[in-house]
Amino acid sequence: MGAEAELRDGAPARLQPRVERAALALALERDALPESPAAAVAPVAIVAAACAALAAWALEPGRPEAAVAVRAAIEPLAAASRIHNDPRG
């Protein structure tokens, strides 16, 4: 019980470096600053989706590879983020 609470409570701090890397990658892709609103929201959603996919993957019997589960979870978010931020509409 204590380990579960520790994992849950410490998750934001452990995930922050991943969010920052995702923000930087998206910012570079969009030619924007990582802290800009256009680049700051999507990485949080993408990292959260990846974590949720991994948690669901771990409980799934006969599961595919983890990368397949994560890719399926984040691709729609990444695609929507690109479309939403495309200056061509």
XYZ file of C-alpha atoms in Angstrom:
89
model
C 0.000 0.000 0.000
C 2.792 2.456 0.812
C 4.645 1.697 -2.425
C 1.502 2.355 -4.468
C 0.981 5.737 -2.800
C 4.640 6.604 -3.290
C 4.457 5.762 -7.000
C 1.232 7.723 -7.426
C 2.417 10.777 -5.506
C 5.848 10.858 -7.121
C 4.647 10.373 -10.697
C 4.433 14.057 -11.671
C 8.055 14.712 -10.705
C 9.284 11.594 -12.496
C 7.284 12.377 -15.621
C 8.294 16.033 -15.869
C 11.537 15.329 -17.795
C 9.550 13.349 -20.357
C 7.004 16.134 -20.693
C 9.823 18.637 -21.173
C 11.453 16.496 -23.879
C 8.110 16.080 -25.657
C 7.484 19.840 -25.419
C 10.894 20.559 -26.907
C 10.357 18.092 -29.757
C 6.933 19.551 -30.566
C 8.246 23.106 -30.308
C 11.069 22.334 -32.723
C 8.587 20.726 -35.091
C 6.395 23.851 -34.923
C 9.178 26.432 -34.792
C 7.821 27.672 -31.440
C 9.109 28.102 -27.909
C 8.669 24.986 -25.697
C 6.794 27.041 -23.103
C 4.388 28.543 -25.650
C 0.746 27.482 -25.299
C 0.913 25.781 -28.689
C 3.716 23.493 -27.516
C 2.982 23.158 -23.794
C -0.391 21.397 -23.599
C -0.010 18.533 -26.066
C 3.080 17.006 -24.391
C 1.264 16.640 -21.077
C -1.614 14.860 -22.805
C 0.748 12.656 -24.802
C 2.802 11.598 -21.772
C -0.382 10.962 -19.755
C -1.799 8.832 -22.584
C 1.450 6.870 -22.810
C 1.394 6.205 -19.055
C -2.252 5.148 -19.146
C -1.543 2.848 -22.085
C 1.345 1.222 -20.216
C -0.798 0.712 -17.125
C -3.557 -0.898 -19.199
C -0.979 -2.919 -21.156
C 0.479 -4.363 -17.948
C -2.949 -5.716 -16.949
C -3.867 -7.124 -20.365
C -3.409 -10.889 -20.759
C -1.882 -11.919 -24.085
C -0.887 -8.332 -24.718
C 1.006 -7.025 -27.733
C 4.358 -5.316 -27.292
C 4.321 -2.259 -25.022
C 5.433 -0.036 -27.895
C 2.350 -1.050 -29.899
C 0.038 -0.131 -27.023
C 1.748 3.200 -26.419
C 1.836 4.086 -30.115
C -1.896 3.351 -30.437
C -2.587 5.659 -27.495
C -0.441 8.612 -28.515
C -0.722 8.683 -32.313
C -4.203 10.257 -32.355
C -3.082 12.946 -29.891
C 0.082 13.699 -31.819
C -1.826 13.852 -35.115
C -4.505 16.125 -33.650
C -1.819 18.351 -32.202
C -0.128 18.679 -35.593
C -3.391 19.414 -37.420
C -4.546 21.923 -34.804
C -1.261 23.801 -34.959
C -0.731 23.666 -38.720
C -0.774 27.263 -39.999
C -2.204 26.004 -43.303
C -5.351 24.932 -41.467
